């Protein structure tokens, strides 16, 4: 009679895969490399106030008032040159001896001022924010903030120059007088406040505020250096104006 062969041990053990590797050979599982998170690109945060109508009114009013003061309000006559605290001794200690050196230092301060006026717009707003980080909206907001800062600072400059009437350190009294500067140019009779220094520090403040809250240069030392460099160059601008007798 026919006989049925007994089932194998593997068949009697359900769930066992005969394709599995033999015991003792071991297997190695290779995990995919962990992807490090990329730093977040700087973006304008929702909780920050955007440049809106009140800011536009403040900027426009400040700019118009500054221009009006410079055009229609002359510096007071006869002007004055009295010492305030220790400023005369400080100015004399820094003032360059010869006229040619003073003229060169004055030109250097002009270059620094121009750089401060352009840097927040061309570098931080236009190049870094708009192009490198591909965020034109962020660049637009940064440009408007810089504009507002400079326009409000310009109003401060125009107001003090129009109403204080302090003579520049290199200004000479009118012939036959010792303290009358009325015959001198309006520029000579309007040294306070220093326009170069005020605009330089206004721009430096904007640069620092930008790099404290936005990692435009990747965070860390890059943004710290941007702020520290701006403050250092603003200080240099002021010292150059003193050394140039302005």
PDB file of C-alpha atoms in Angstrom:
ATOM      1  CA  UNK A   1       0.000   0.000   0.000  1.00  0.00           C
ATOM      2  CA  UNK A   2       1.104   3.470  -0.577  1.00  0.00           C
ATOM      3  CA  UNK A   3       2.599   5.542   2.259  1.00  0.00           C
ATOM      4  CA  UNK A   4       2.620   9.291   2.787  1.00  0.00           C
ATOM      5  CA  UNK A   5       5.984  10.679   3.660  1.00  0.00           C
ATOM      6  CA  UNK A   6       6.036  12.719   6.936  1.00  0.00           C
ATOM      7  CA  UNK A   7       6.170  16.482   6.604  1.00  0.00           C
ATOM      8  CA  UNK A   8       9.499  18.102   7.197  1.00  0.00           C
ATOM      9  CA  UNK A   9      10.305  19.967  10.412  1.00  0.00           C
ATOM     10  CA  UNK A  10      10.291  23.278   8.537  1.00  0.00           C
ATOM     11  CA  UNK A  11       6.798  22.659   7.283  1.00  0.00           C
ATOM     12  CA  UNK A  12       5.657  21.807  10.815  1.00  0.00           C
ATOM     13  CA  UNK A  13       6.914  25.229  12.047  1.00  0.00           C
ATOM     14  CA  UNK A  14       4.614  27.900  10.739  1.00  0.00           C
ATOM     15  CA  UNK A  15       5.986  31.384  10.198  1.00  0.00           C
ATOM     16  CA  UNK A  16       9.569  30.311   9.615  1.00  0.00           C
ATOM     17  CA  UNK A  17      11.093  31.753   6.446  1.00  0.00           C
ATOM     18  CA  UNK A  18      13.405  29.268   4.797  1.00  0.00           C
ATOM     19  CA  UNK A  19      15.132  32.165   3.086  1.00  0.00           C
ATOM     20  CA  UNK A  20      16.288  33.641   6.414  1.00  0.00           C
ATOM     21  CA  UNK A  21      20.016  33.482   7.032  1.00  0.00           C
ATOM     22  CA  UNK A  22      21.333  30.694   9.172  1.00  0.00           C
ATOM     23  CA  UNK A  23      21.661  31.330  12.862  1.00  0.00           C
ATOM     24  CA  UNK A  24      25.008  32.569  13.980  1.00  0.00           C
ATOM     25  CA  UNK A  25      25.917  34.309  10.699  1.00  0.00           C
ATOM     26  CA  UNK A  26      24.660  37.691  11.915  1.00  0.00           C
ATOM     27  CA  UNK A  27      23.424  40.639   9.856  1.00  0.00           C
ATOM     28  CA  UNK A  28      24.447  44.300   9.668  1.00  0.00           C
ATOM     29  CA  UNK A  29      21.824  46.998   9.298  1.00  0.00           C
ATOM     30  CA  UNK A  30      23.055  50.204   7.666  1.00  0.00           C
ATOM     31  CA  UNK A  31      21.114  53.265   8.771  1.00  0.00           C
ATOM     32  CA  UNK A  32      20.884  56.299   6.485  1.00  0.00           C
ATOM     33  CA  UNK A  33      23.043  59.216   7.591  1.00  0.00           C
ATOM     34  CA  UNK A  34      21.291  61.766   9.739  1.00  0.00           C
ATOM     35  CA  UNK A  35      20.636  65.006   7.886  1.00  0.00           C
ATOM     36  CA  UNK A  36      21.727  68.048   9.877  1.00  0.00           C
ATOM     37  CA  UNK A  37      19.126  70.810   9.929  1.00  0.00           C
ATOM     38  CA  UNK A  38      20.051  73.789   7.802  1.00  0.00           C
ATOM     39  CA  UNK A  39      20.028  77.222   9.466  1.00  0.00           C
ATOM     40  CA  UNK A  40      16.794  79.051   8.927  1.00  0.00           C
ATOM     41  CA  UNK A  41      16.920  81.864   6.424  1.00  0.00           C
ATOM     42  CA  UNK A  42      16.248  85.282   7.958  1.00  0.00           C
ATOM     43  CA  UNK A  43      12.631  86.305   7.542  1.00  0.00           C
ATOM     44  CA  UNK A  44      10.466  89.203   8.699  1.00  0.00           C
ATOM     45  CA  UNK A  45       8.590  87.860  11.731  1.00  0.00           C
ATOM     46  CA  UNK A  46       4.800  88.216  11.909  1.00  0.00           C
ATOM     47  CA  UNK A  47       4.954  89.967  15.285  1.00  0.00           C
ATOM     48  CA  UNK A  48       7.214  92.744  13.988  1.00  0.00           C
ATOM     49  CA  UNK A  49       5.611  96.009  12.934  1.00  0.00           C
ATOM     50  CA  UNK A  50       5.957  96.594   9.222  1.00  0.00           C
ATOM     51  CA  UNK A  51       6.652  99.960   7.616  1.00  0.00           C
ATOM     52  CA  UNK A  52       3.116 101.312   7.462  1.00  0.00           C
ATOM     53  CA  UNK A  53       1.301 104.625   7.034  1.00  0.00           C
ATOM     54  CA  UNK A  54       2.396 106.188  10.367  1.00  0.00           C
ATOM     55  CA  UNK A  55       6.010 105.396   9.543  1.00  0.00           C
ATOM     56  CA  UNK A  56       5.588 106.822   6.066  1.00  0.00           C
ATOM     57  CA  UNK A  57       4.110 110.037   7.515  1.00  0.00           C
ATOM     58  CA  UNK A  58       6.958 110.324  10.038  1.00  0.00           C
ATOM     59  CA  UNK A  59       9.570 109.782   7.330  1.00  0.00           C
ATOM     60  CA  UNK A  60       8.023 112.199   4.864  1.00  0.00           C
ATOM     61  CA  UNK A  61       7.428 114.893   7.481  1.00  0.00           C
ATOM     62  CA  UNK A  62      10.961 114.591   8.818  1.00  0.00           C
ATOM     63  CA  UNK A  63      12.492 114.818   5.370  1.00  0.00           C
ATOM     64  CA  UNK A  64      10.384 117.806   4.334  1.00  0.00           C
ATOM     65  CA  UNK A  65      11.029 119.635   7.614  1.00  0.00           C
ATOM     66  CA  UNK A  66      14.771 119.000   7.394  1.00  0.00           C
ATOM     67  CA  UNK A  67      14.896 120.339   3.853  1.00  0.00           C
ATOM     68  CA  UNK A  68      12.773 123.365   4.748  1.00  0.00           C
ATOM     69  CA  UNK A  69      14.985 124.282   7.684  1.00  0.00           C
ATOM     70  CA  UNK A  70      18.139 124.094   5.607  1.00  0.00           C
ATOM     71  CA  UNK A  71      16.652 126.161   2.783  1.00  0.00           C
ATOM     72  CA  UNK A  72      14.740 128.833   4.668  1.00  0.00           C
ATOM     73  CA  UNK A  73      16.201 129.117   8.189  1.00  0.00           C
ATOM     74  CA  UNK A  74      19.714 130.520   8.366  1.00  0.00           C
ATOM     75  CA  UNK A  75      22.097 129.803  11.199  1.00  0.00           C
ATOM     76  CA  UNK A  76      21.902 132.483  13.920  1.00  0.00           C
ATOM     77  CA  UNK A  77      24.144 135.517  13.759  1.00  0.00           C
ATOM     78  CA  UNK A  78      26.668 136.390  14.991  1.00  0.00           C
ATOM     79  CA  UNK A  79      27.328 132.786  16.040  1.00  0.00           C
ATOM     80  CA  UNK A  80      29.213 131.642  19.092  1.00  0.00           C
ATOM     81  CA  UNK A  81      32.306 129.618  19.853  1.00  0.00           C
ATOM     82  CA  UNK A  82      32.402 129.295  23.626  1.00  0.00           C
ATOM     83  CA  UNK A  83      33.765 126.177  25.247  1.00  0.00           C
ATOM     84  CA  UNK A  84      31.340 123.523  26.459  1.00  0.00           C
ATOM     85  CA  UNK A  85      32.816 121.490  29.293  1.00  0.00           C
ATOM     86  CA  UNK A  86      36.171 120.188  27.975  1.00  0.00           C
ATOM     87  CA  UNK A  87      35.404 120.063  24.252  1.00  0.00           C
ATOM     88  CA  UNK A  88      37.873 122.781  23.273  1.00  0.00           C
ATOM     89  CA  UNK A  89      40.807 121.019  24.934  1.00  0.00           C
ATOM     90  CA  UNK A  90      39.740 117.746  23.322  1.00  0.00           C
ATOM     91  CA  UNK A  91      39.448 119.349  19.877  1.00  0.00           C
ATOM     92  CA  UNK A  92      42.813 121.071  20.167  1.00  0.00           C
ATOM     93  CA  UNK A  93      44.475 117.813  21.196  1.00  0.00           C
ATOM     94  CA  UNK A  94      43.150 115.982  18.126  1.00  0.00           C
ATOM     95  CA  UNK A  95      43.264 118.775  15.565  1.00  0.00           C
ATOM     96  CA  UNK A  96      45.822 118.290  12.800  1.00  0.00           C
ATOM     97  CA  UNK A  97      48.501 120.977  12.584  1.00  0.00           C
ATOM     98  CA  UNK A  98      48.565 121.850   8.890  1.00  0.00           C
ATOM     99  CA  UNK A  99      45.703 122.785   6.589  1.00  0.00           C
ATOM    100  CA  UNK A 100      46.500 120.146   3.961  1.00  0.00           C
ATOM    101  CA  UNK A 101      46.262 117.328   6.495  1.00  0.00           C
ATOM    102  CA  UNK A 102      42.976 118.710   7.812  1.00  0.00           C
ATOM    103  CA  UNK A 103      41.575 118.843   4.279  1.00  0.00           C
ATOM    104  CA  UNK A 104      42.604 115.219   3.685  1.00  0.00           C
ATOM    105  CA  UNK A 105      40.987 114.111   6.934  1.00  0.00           C
ATOM    106  CA  UNK A 106      37.820 115.981   6.019  1.00  0.00           C
ATOM    107  CA  UNK A 107      37.691 114.178   2.668  1.00  0.00           C
ATOM    108  CA  UNK A 108      38.192 110.851   4.429  1.00  0.00           C
ATOM    109  CA  UNK A 109      35.214 111.591   6.683  1.00  0.00           C
ATOM    110  CA  UNK A 110      33.151 112.413   3.566  1.00  0.00           C
ATOM    111  CA  UNK A 111      33.985 108.990   2.118  1.00  0.00           C
ATOM    112  CA  UNK A 112      33.023 107.238   5.352  1.00  0.00           C
ATOM    113  CA  UNK A 113      29.753 109.145   5.521  1.00  0.00           C
ATOM    114  CA  UNK A 114      28.902 108.147   1.964  1.00  0.00           C
ATOM    115  CA  UNK A 115      29.674 104.533   2.789  1.00  0.00           C
ATOM    116  CA  UNK A 116      27.381 104.647   5.810  1.00  0.00           C
ATOM    117  CA  UNK A 117      24.594 106.133   3.727  1.00  0.00           C
ATOM    118  CA  UNK A 118      24.838 103.400   1.081  1.00  0.00           C
ATOM    119  CA  UNK A 119      25.709 100.245   3.056  1.00  0.00           C
ATOM    120  CA  UNK A 120      22.299  99.488   4.646  1.00  0.00           C
ATOM    121  CA  UNK A 121      20.572  99.906   1.278  1.00  0.00           C
ATOM    122  CA  UNK A 122      22.995  98.333  -1.195  1.00  0.00           C
ATOM    123  CA  UNK A 123      24.552  95.578   0.921  1.00  0.00           C
ATOM    124  CA  UNK A 124      22.156  94.480   3.673  1.00  0.00           C
ATOM    125  CA  UNK A 125      18.820  95.220   2.000  1.00  0.00           C
ATOM    126  CA  UNK A 126      19.454  94.819  -1.733  1.00  0.00           C
ATOM    127  CA  UNK A 127      22.281  92.278  -1.969  1.00  0.00           C
ATOM    128  CA  UNK A 128      22.111  90.091   1.145  1.00  0.00           C
ATOM    129  CA  UNK A 129      18.399  90.066   1.990  1.00  0.00           C
ATOM    130  CA  UNK A 130      16.852  90.397  -1.473  1.00  0.00           C
ATOM    131  CA  UNK A 131      19.349  88.482  -3.636  1.00  0.00           C
ATOM    132  CA  UNK A 132      21.340  86.057  -1.477  1.00  0.00           C
ATOM    133  CA  UNK A 133      18.454  85.104   0.839  1.00  0.00           C
ATOM    134  CA  UNK A 134      15.921  85.509  -1.986  1.00  0.00           C
ATOM    135  CA  UNK A 135      13.535  87.584   0.147  1.00  0.00           C
ATOM    136  CA  UNK A 136      12.686  90.885  -1.585  1.00  0.00           C
ATOM    137  CA  UNK A 137      10.064  91.670   1.044  1.00  0.00           C
ATOM    138  CA  UNK A 138      12.670  91.523   3.804  1.00  0.00           C
ATOM    139  CA  UNK A 139      15.017  93.696   1.757  1.00  0.00           C
ATOM    140  CA  UNK A 140      12.214  96.188   1.141  1.00  0.00           C
ATOM    141  CA  UNK A 141      11.421  96.469   4.856  1.00  0.00           C
ATOM    142  CA  UNK A 142      15.100  96.911   5.759  1.00  0.00           C
ATOM    143  CA  UNK A 143      15.503  99.624   3.136  1.00  0.00           C
ATOM    144  CA  UNK A 144      12.467 101.526   4.409  1.00  0.00           C
ATOM    145  CA  UNK A 145      13.670 101.304   8.019  1.00  0.00           C
ATOM    146  CA  UNK A 146      17.075 102.661   7.021  1.00  0.00           C
ATOM    147  CA  UNK A 147      15.430 105.499   5.112  1.00  0.00           C
ATOM    148  CA  UNK A 148      13.273 106.439   8.108  1.00  0.00           C
ATOM    149  CA  UNK A 149      16.254 106.419  10.453  1.00  0.00           C
ATOM    150  CA  UNK A 150      18.279 108.712   8.197  1.00  0.00           C
ATOM    151  CA  UNK A 151      15.385 111.123   7.573  1.00  0.00           C
ATOM    152  CA  UNK A 152      14.606 111.539  11.282  1.00  0.00           C
ATOM    153  CA  UNK A 153      18.323 112.045  11.956  1.00  0.00           C
ATOM    154  CA  UNK A 154      18.450 114.642   9.178  1.00  0.00           C
ATOM    155  CA  UNK A 155      15.697 116.601  10.922  1.00  0.00           C
ATOM    156  CA  UNK A 156      17.746 116.612  14.129  1.00  0.00           C
ATOM    157  CA  UNK A 157      20.774 117.842  12.218  1.00  0.00           C
ATOM    158  CA  UNK A 158      18.906 120.601  10.389  1.00  0.00           C
ATOM    159  CA  UNK A 159      17.134 121.819  13.531  1.00  0.00           C
ATOM    160  CA  UNK A 160      20.281 122.131  15.621  1.00  0.00           C
ATOM    161  CA  UNK A 161      22.312 123.699  12.838  1.00  0.00           C
ATOM    162  CA  UNK A 162      19.552 126.235  12.162  1.00  0.00           C
ATOM    163  CA  UNK A 163      18.906 127.271  15.768  1.00  0.00           C
ATOM    164  CA  UNK A 164      22.104 126.642  17.767  1.00  0.00           C
ATOM    165  CA  UNK A 165      24.566 128.500  15.539  1.00  0.00           C
ATOM    166  CA  UNK A 166      27.802 127.216  16.950  1.00  0.00           C
ATOM    167  CA  UNK A 167      30.829 128.156  14.854  1.00  0.00           C
ATOM    168  CA  UNK A 168      33.182 125.494  13.559  1.00  0.00           C
ATOM    169  CA  UNK A 169      36.493 125.171  15.405  1.00  0.00           C
ATOM    170  CA  UNK A 170      38.419 126.473  12.384  1.00  0.00           C
ATOM    171  CA  UNK A 171      36.136 129.517  11.984  1.00  0.00           C
ATOM    172  CA  UNK A 172      37.751 132.938  12.398  1.00  0.00           C
ATOM    173  CA  UNK A 173      35.969 136.049  13.756  1.00  0.00           C
ATOM    174  CA  UNK A 174      35.082 138.875  11.440  1.00  0.00           C
ATOM    175  CA  UNK A 175      37.849 141.490  10.911  1.00  0.00           C
ATOM    176  CA  UNK A 176      38.091 143.944  13.789  1.00  0.00           C
ATOM    177  CA  UNK A 177      36.112 141.729  16.185  1.00  0.00           C
ATOM    178  CA  UNK A 178      36.861 138.972  18.632  1.00  0.00           C
ATOM    179  CA  UNK A 179      33.531 137.158  18.892  1.00  0.00           C
ATOM    180  CA  UNK A 180      31.439 138.172  15.865  1.00  0.00           C
ATOM    181  CA  UNK A 181      31.173 135.533  13.145  1.00  0.00           C
ATOM    182  CA  UNK A 182      28.204 137.009  11.311  1.00  0.00           C
ATOM    183  CA  UNK A 183      30.251 137.772   8.210  1.00  0.00           C
ATOM    184  CA  UNK A 184      31.256 134.125   7.841  1.00  0.00           C
ATOM    185  CA  UNK A 185      29.349 131.604   5.745  1.00  0.00           C
ATOM    186  CA  UNK A 186      26.363 129.771   7.124  1.00  0.00           C
ATOM    187  CA  UNK A 187      28.336 126.541   6.903  1.00  0.00           C
ATOM    188  CA  UNK A 188      30.976 128.023   9.211  1.00  0.00           C
ATOM    189  CA  UNK A 189      28.279 129.071  11.695  1.00  0.00           C
ATOM    190  CA  UNK A 190      26.576 125.659  11.844  1.00  0.00           C
ATOM    191  CA  UNK A 191      28.888 123.039  13.254  1.00  0.00           C
ATOM    192  CA  UNK A 192      26.525 121.565  15.857  1.00  0.00           C
ATOM    193  CA  UNK A 193      25.479 118.868  15.652  1.00  0.00           C
ATOM    194  CA  UNK A 194      27.953 117.155  13.402  1.00  0.00           C
ATOM    195  CA  UNK A 195      25.981 115.914  10.408  1.00  0.00           C
ATOM    196  CA  UNK A 196      28.629 113.385   9.439  1.00  0.00           C
ATOM    197  CA  UNK A 197      28.788 111.876  12.921  1.00  0.00           C
ATOM    198  CA  UNK A 198      25.028 111.872  13.487  1.00  0.00           C
ATOM    199  CA  UNK A 199      24.272 110.117  10.209  1.00  0.00           C
ATOM    200  CA  UNK A 200      27.124 107.665  10.736  1.00  0.00           C
ATOM    201  CA  UNK A 201      25.831 106.590  14.149  1.00  0.00           C
ATOM    202  CA  UNK A 202      22.228 106.502  12.929  1.00  0.00           C
ATOM    203  CA  UNK A 203      23.277 104.125  10.173  1.00  0.00           C
ATOM    204  CA  UNK A 204      25.431 102.094  12.574  1.00  0.00           C
ATOM    205  CA  UNK A 205      22.446 101.738  14.898  1.00  0.00           C
ATOM    206  CA  UNK A 206      20.317 100.465  12.037  1.00  0.00           C
ATOM    207  CA  UNK A 207      23.020  97.993  11.014  1.00  0.00           C
ATOM    208  CA  UNK A 208      23.365  96.697  14.579  1.00  0.00           C
ATOM    209  CA  UNK A 209      19.595  96.356  15.061  1.00  0.00           C
ATOM    210  CA  UNK A 210      19.387  94.449  11.792  1.00  0.00           C
ATOM    211  CA  UNK A 211      22.148  91.981  12.648  1.00  0.00           C
ATOM    212  CA  UNK A 212      20.999  91.465  16.237  1.00  0.00           C
ATOM    213  CA  UNK A 213      17.519  90.358  15.151  1.00  0.00           C
ATOM    214  CA  UNK A 214      18.309  88.841  11.752  1.00  0.00           C
ATOM    215  CA  UNK A 215      21.192  86.480  11.010  1.00  0.00           C
ATOM    216  CA  UNK A 216      21.856  88.064   7.635  1.00  0.00           C
ATOM    217  CA  UNK A 217      25.455  86.830   7.625  1.00  0.00           C
ATOM    218  CA  UNK A 218      24.639  83.392   9.012  1.00  0.00           C
ATOM    219  CA  UNK A 219      24.684  84.316  12.676  1.00  0.00           C
ATOM    220  CA  UNK A 220      27.616  84.238  15.042  1.00  0.00           C
ATOM    221  CA  UNK A 221      30.752  86.214  14.351  1.00  0.00           C
ATOM    222  CA  UNK A 222      29.678  87.450  10.945  1.00  0.00           C
ATOM    223  CA  UNK A 223      26.780  89.465  12.305  1.00  0.00           C
ATOM    224  CA  UNK A 224      28.720  90.514  15.411  1.00  0.00           C
ATOM    225  CA  UNK A 225      31.501  91.842  13.192  1.00  0.00           C
ATOM    226  CA  UNK A 226      29.013  93.804  11.090  1.00  0.00           C
ATOM    227  CA  UNK A 227      27.711  95.631  14.152  1.00  0.00           C
ATOM    228  CA  UNK A 228      31.105  96.141  15.783  1.00  0.00           C
ATOM    229  CA  UNK A 229      32.621  97.365  12.530  1.00  0.00           C
ATOM    230  CA  UNK A 230      29.798  99.849  11.985  1.00  0.00           C
ATOM    231  CA  UNK A 231      30.166 101.324  15.481  1.00  0.00           C
ATOM    232  CA  UNK A 232      33.944 101.492  15.105  1.00  0.00           C
ATOM    233  CA  UNK A 233      33.755 103.273  11.748  1.00  0.00           C
ATOM    234  CA  UNK A 234      31.109 105.689  13.054  1.00  0.00           C
ATOM    235  CA  UNK A 235      33.442 106.584  15.919  1.00  0.00           C
ATOM    236  CA  UNK A 236      36.260 107.027  13.417  1.00  0.00           C
ATOM    237  CA  UNK A 237      34.073 109.384  11.379  1.00  0.00           C
ATOM    238  CA  UNK A 238      33.495 111.594  14.404  1.00  0.00           C
ATOM    239  CA  UNK A 239      37.171 111.660  15.310  1.00  0.00           C
ATOM    240  CA  UNK A 240      38.109 112.568  11.751  1.00  0.00           C
ATOM    241  CA  UNK A 241      35.736 115.537  11.874  1.00  0.00           C
ATOM    242  CA  UNK A 242      37.395 116.737  15.083  1.00  0.00           C
ATOM    243  CA  UNK A 243      40.884 116.248  13.664  1.00  0.00           C
ATOM    244  CA  UNK A 244      39.881 118.143  10.524  1.00  0.00           C
ATOM    245  CA  UNK A 245      38.716 121.118  12.612  1.00  0.00           C
ATOM    246  CA  UNK A 246      35.103 120.707  11.510  1.00  0.00           C
TER     247      UNK A 246
END
